[in-house]
Short mmCIF file of N, CA and C in Angstrom, two decimals:
data_model
loop_
_atom_site.label_atom_id
_atom_site.label_comp_id
_atom_site.label_asym_id
_atom_site.label_seq_id
_atom_site.Cartn_x
_atom_site.Cartn_y
_atom_site.Cartn_z
N MET I 1 4.66 20.83 -13.73
CA MET I 1 3.63 20.06 -14.39
C MET I 1 3.27 18.87 -13.52
N LEU I 2 1.98 18.55 -13.45
CA LEU I 2 1.51 17.43 -12.65
C LEU I 2 1.84 16.11 -13.32
N PRO I 3 2.23 15.10 -12.56
CA PRO I 3 2.54 13.80 -13.13
C PRO I 3 1.27 13.00 -13.40
N ILE I 4 0.57 13.34 -14.46
CA ILE I 4 -0.67 12.64 -14.81
C ILE I 4 -0.33 11.54 -15.80
N ARG I 5 -0.79 10.32 -15.51
CA ARG I 5 -0.56 9.20 -16.42
C ARG I 5 -1.15 9.54 -17.78
N SER I 6 -0.47 9.14 -18.81
CA SER I 6 -0.89 9.46 -20.17
C SER I 6 -2.12 8.65 -20.58
N THR I 7 -3.19 9.34 -20.89
CA THR I 7 -4.39 8.73 -21.44
C THR I 7 -4.98 9.74 -22.41
N SER I 8 -5.90 9.27 -23.26
CA SER I 8 -6.48 10.20 -24.23
C SER I 8 -7.35 11.25 -23.55
N ASN I 9 -8.12 10.87 -22.56
CA ASN I 9 -8.95 11.79 -21.79
C ASN I 9 -8.75 11.50 -20.31
N PRO I 10 -7.74 12.12 -19.71
CA PRO I 10 -7.47 11.84 -18.29
C PRO I 10 -8.70 12.08 -17.42
N LYS I 11 -8.89 11.19 -16.44
CA LYS I 11 -10.01 11.29 -15.50
C LYS I 11 -9.61 12.14 -14.31
N ILE I 12 -10.43 13.14 -14.04
CA ILE I 12 -10.22 13.98 -12.87
C ILE I 12 -11.43 13.85 -11.96
N LEU I 13 -11.19 13.52 -10.72
CA LEU I 13 -12.25 13.45 -9.73
C LEU I 13 -12.26 14.77 -8.97
N TYR I 14 -13.41 15.43 -8.96
CA TYR I 14 -13.55 16.69 -8.23
C TYR I 14 -14.53 16.46 -7.08
N ILE I 15 -14.07 16.69 -5.86
CA ILE I 15 -14.87 16.47 -4.65
C ILE I 15 -15.14 17.82 -4.00
N ASP I 16 -16.42 18.20 -3.95
CA ASP I 16 -16.82 19.48 -3.35
C ASP I 16 -18.29 19.39 -2.98
N ASP I 17 -18.64 19.91 -1.82
CA ASP I 17 -20.03 19.88 -1.38
C ASP I 17 -20.88 20.96 -2.05
N ASP I 18 -20.26 21.93 -2.70
CA ASP I 18 -20.99 23.04 -3.33
C ASP I 18 -21.32 22.71 -4.78
N PRO I 19 -22.62 22.58 -5.11
CA PRO I 19 -23.00 22.22 -6.48
C PRO I 19 -22.60 23.25 -7.53
N VAL I 20 -22.56 24.52 -7.16
CA VAL I 20 -22.15 25.57 -8.11
C VAL I 20 -20.68 25.38 -8.47
N ASN I 21 -19.84 25.13 -7.47
CA ASN I 21 -18.42 24.88 -7.73
C ASN I 21 -18.22 23.65 -8.61
N ARG I 22 -18.97 22.58 -8.31
CA ARG I 22 -18.84 21.36 -9.11
C ARG I 22 -19.20 21.62 -10.57
N THR I 23 -20.28 22.36 -10.80
CA THR I 23 -20.69 22.67 -12.17
C THR I 23 -19.63 23.50 -12.88
N LEU I 24 -19.13 24.52 -12.21
CA LEU I 24 -18.13 25.40 -12.81
C LEU I 24 -16.85 24.64 -13.17
N VAL I 25 -16.33 23.87 -12.24
CA VAL I 25 -15.10 23.12 -12.48
C VAL I 25 -15.32 22.06 -13.56
N ASN I 26 -16.47 21.39 -13.53
CA ASN I 26 -16.77 20.38 -14.54
C ASN I 26 -16.78 21.00 -15.93
N ARG I 27 -17.44 22.12 -16.09
CA ARG I 27 -17.50 22.78 -17.41
C ARG I 27 -16.11 23.20 -17.88
N LEU I 28 -15.34 23.77 -16.97
CA LEU I 28 -13.99 24.23 -17.34
C LEU I 28 -13.11 23.06 -17.77
N LEU I 29 -13.05 22.03 -16.95
CA LEU I 29 -12.17 20.89 -17.27
C LEU I 29 -12.66 20.11 -18.48
N SER I 30 -13.96 19.97 -18.62
CA SER I 30 -14.53 19.28 -19.79
C SER I 30 -14.18 20.00 -21.08
N SER I 31 -14.10 21.32 -21.02
CA SER I 31 -13.77 22.09 -22.22
C SER I 31 -12.33 21.81 -22.69
N TYR I 32 -11.51 21.25 -21.81
CA TYR I 32 -10.14 20.85 -22.16
C TYR I 32 -10.04 19.34 -22.38
N ASN I 33 -11.18 18.71 -22.59
CA ASN I 33 -11.27 17.27 -22.89
C ASN I 33 -10.85 16.35 -21.76
N PHE I 34 -10.97 16.83 -20.53
CA PHE I 34 -10.79 15.94 -19.39
C PHE I 34 -12.12 15.24 -19.12
N SER I 35 -12.05 14.02 -18.67
CA SER I 35 -13.23 13.30 -18.23
C SER I 35 -13.39 13.63 -16.74
N VAL I 36 -14.49 14.26 -16.37
CA VAL I 36 -14.66 14.75 -15.00
C VAL I 36 -15.67 13.90 -14.24
N LEU I 37 -15.24 13.41 -13.09
CA LEU I 37 -16.10 12.70 -12.16
C LEU I 37 -16.36 13.64 -11.00
N GLU I 38 -17.58 13.63 -10.48
CA GLU I 38 -17.94 14.53 -9.38
C GLU I 38 -18.42 13.76 -8.17
N ALA I 39 -18.05 14.26 -7.01
CA ALA I 39 -18.56 13.73 -5.75
C ALA I 39 -18.90 14.90 -4.84
N LYS I 40 -20.00 14.76 -4.10
CA LYS I 40 -20.45 15.86 -3.25
C LYS I 40 -20.03 15.73 -1.79
N SER I 41 -19.28 14.67 -1.47
CA SER I 41 -18.81 14.49 -0.10
C SER I 41 -17.52 13.67 -0.11
N GLY I 42 -16.83 13.70 1.02
CA GLY I 42 -15.62 12.91 1.13
C GLY I 42 -15.88 11.42 0.99
N LEU I 43 -16.96 10.94 1.61
CA LEU I 43 -17.28 9.51 1.52
C LEU I 43 -17.63 9.11 0.09
N GLU I 44 -18.42 9.93 -0.58
CA GLU I 44 -18.77 9.65 -1.97
C GLU I 44 -17.52 9.68 -2.84
N GLY I 45 -16.64 10.63 -2.57
CA GLY I 45 -15.39 10.72 -3.31
C GLY I 45 -14.51 9.50 -3.11
N MET I 46 -14.44 8.99 -1.88
CA MET I 46 -13.67 7.78 -1.60
C MET I 46 -14.19 6.61 -2.42
N ASP I 47 -15.50 6.43 -2.41
CA ASP I 47 -16.11 5.32 -3.16
C ASP I 47 -15.82 5.45 -4.66
N LEU I 48 -16.01 6.64 -5.19
CA LEU I 48 -15.80 6.87 -6.62
C LEU I 48 -14.32 6.69 -6.99
N ALA I 49 -13.43 7.16 -6.15
CA ALA I 49 -12.00 7.02 -6.41
C ALA I 49 -11.59 5.55 -6.43
N ARG I 50 -12.14 4.76 -5.53
CA ARG I 50 -11.83 3.32 -5.50
C ARG I 50 -12.34 2.63 -6.77
N GLN I 51 -13.53 3.03 -7.23
CA GLN I 51 -14.13 2.41 -8.42
C GLN I 51 -13.42 2.81 -9.70
N GLU I 52 -13.06 4.08 -9.82
CA GLU I 52 -12.59 4.64 -11.09
C GLU I 52 -11.08 4.87 -11.20
N THR I 53 -10.36 4.92 -10.09
CA THR I 53 -8.94 5.26 -10.05
C THR I 53 -8.61 6.42 -11.00
N PRO I 54 -8.96 7.63 -10.60
CA PRO I 54 -8.73 8.80 -11.47
C PRO I 54 -7.24 9.11 -11.63
N ASN I 55 -6.93 9.92 -12.63
CA ASN I 55 -5.55 10.36 -12.86
C ASN I 55 -5.16 11.51 -11.94
N LEU I 56 -6.16 12.24 -11.47
CA LEU I 56 -5.95 13.40 -10.60
C LEU I 56 -7.19 13.59 -9.74
N ILE I 57 -7.00 14.01 -8.50
CA ILE I 57 -8.12 14.31 -7.61
C ILE I 57 -7.99 15.76 -7.17
N LEU I 58 -9.07 16.51 -7.35
CA LEU I 58 -9.18 17.88 -6.84
C LEU I 58 -10.18 17.81 -5.70
N ILE I 59 -9.83 18.37 -4.56
CA ILE I 59 -10.70 18.22 -3.39
C ILE I 59 -10.81 19.52 -2.60
N ASP I 60 -12.04 19.83 -2.21
CA ASP I 60 -12.29 20.97 -1.33
C ASP I 60 -11.87 20.57 0.08
N ILE I 61 -11.26 21.47 0.80
CA ILE I 61 -10.82 21.18 2.16
C ILE I 61 -11.97 21.30 3.16
N ASN I 62 -12.78 22.34 3.03
CA ASN I 62 -13.84 22.62 4.00
C ASN I 62 -15.17 22.02 3.55
N MET I 63 -15.41 20.78 3.98
CA MET I 63 -16.67 20.11 3.69
C MET I 63 -17.22 19.57 5.00
N PRO I 64 -18.54 19.51 5.11
CA PRO I 64 -19.13 18.92 6.32
C PRO I 64 -18.86 17.41 6.35
N GLY I 65 -18.86 16.85 7.53
CA GLY I 65 -18.60 15.42 7.65
C GLY I 65 -17.13 15.14 7.45
N LEU I 66 -16.83 14.30 6.49
CA LEU I 66 -15.45 13.95 6.18
C LEU I 66 -14.83 15.07 5.35
N ASP I 67 -13.96 15.88 5.98
CA ASP I 67 -13.39 17.03 5.28
C ASP I 67 -12.26 16.59 4.33
N GLY I 68 -11.72 17.55 3.61
CA GLY I 68 -10.69 17.26 2.62
C GLY I 68 -9.42 16.67 3.20
N HIS I 69 -9.03 17.12 4.39
CA HIS I 69 -7.82 16.59 5.03
C HIS I 69 -7.98 15.11 5.34
N GLU I 70 -9.08 14.76 6.00
CA GLU I 70 -9.31 13.37 6.40
C GLU I 70 -9.53 12.49 5.17
N THR I 71 -10.24 13.00 4.18
CA THR I 71 -10.45 12.22 2.95
C THR I 71 -9.11 11.91 2.28
N THR I 72 -8.24 12.91 2.21
CA THR I 72 -6.92 12.71 1.60
C THR I 72 -6.12 11.67 2.39
N THR I 73 -6.14 11.76 3.70
CA THR I 73 -5.43 10.79 4.54
C THR I 73 -5.94 9.38 4.27
N ARG I 74 -7.24 9.22 4.20
CA ARG I 74 -7.82 7.90 3.94
C ARG I 74 -7.49 7.39 2.54
N MET I 75 -7.49 8.29 1.56
CA MET I 75 -7.16 7.88 0.19
C MET I 75 -5.73 7.38 0.10
N ARG I 76 -4.83 7.99 0.84
CA ARG I 76 -3.43 7.59 0.81
C ARG I 76 -3.22 6.18 1.39
N SER I 77 -4.18 5.67 2.13
CA SER I 77 -4.06 4.32 2.68
C SER I 77 -4.60 3.26 1.73
N VAL I 78 -5.16 3.67 0.60
CA VAL I 78 -5.67 2.74 -0.42
C VAL I 78 -4.57 2.54 -1.46
N SER I 79 -4.13 1.31 -1.65
CA SER I 79 -2.97 1.05 -2.51
C SER I 79 -3.13 1.58 -3.93
N THR I 80 -4.32 1.51 -4.50
CA THR I 80 -4.51 1.99 -5.87
C THR I 80 -4.57 3.51 -5.97
N LEU I 81 -4.66 4.19 -4.84
CA LEU I 81 -4.76 5.66 -4.85
C LEU I 81 -3.53 6.35 -4.27
N GLU I 82 -2.60 5.59 -3.71
CA GLU I 82 -1.50 6.22 -2.98
C GLU I 82 -0.59 7.08 -3.85
N THR I 83 -0.56 6.87 -5.16
CA THR I 83 0.29 7.70 -6.03
C THR I 83 -0.50 8.68 -6.89
N VAL I 84 -1.82 8.68 -6.76
CA VAL I 84 -2.65 9.62 -7.53
C VAL I 84 -2.45 11.02 -6.95
N PRO I 85 -2.10 12.00 -7.78
CA PRO I 85 -1.94 13.37 -7.27
C PRO I 85 -3.26 13.90 -6.71
N ILE I 86 -3.19 14.54 -5.55
CA ILE I 86 -4.36 15.15 -4.92
C ILE I 86 -4.05 16.62 -4.71
N VAL I 87 -4.92 17.48 -5.22
CA VAL I 87 -4.73 18.93 -5.12
C VAL I 87 -5.89 19.52 -4.33
N ALA I 88 -5.57 20.28 -3.29
CA ALA I 88 -6.60 20.95 -2.49
C ALA I 88 -7.09 22.18 -3.24
N VAL I 89 -8.41 22.30 -3.34
CA VAL I 89 -9.05 23.45 -3.97
C VAL I 89 -9.96 24.06 -2.92
N THR I 90 -9.70 25.30 -2.54
CA THR I 90 -10.51 25.89 -1.48
C THR I 90 -10.74 27.37 -1.73
#
């Protein structure tokens, strides 16, 4: 089981450049009462993660520009994000 901090509607940030994937994952997670935040790039995901501090981050590995590996590395250097679970979705 993932170590998600207890909240009534945990926030999940999903980062993926594919709009179809974002829609699908958003609908699925929302149906389980998760609050879903979406970002279409690594940079957008970094900004949103800093602003919102999600309980879990799902990230696509293969994205143009800042890919999932580099985004994850950068997120780990942000003190408020260093313990947030990050799961690669590819």
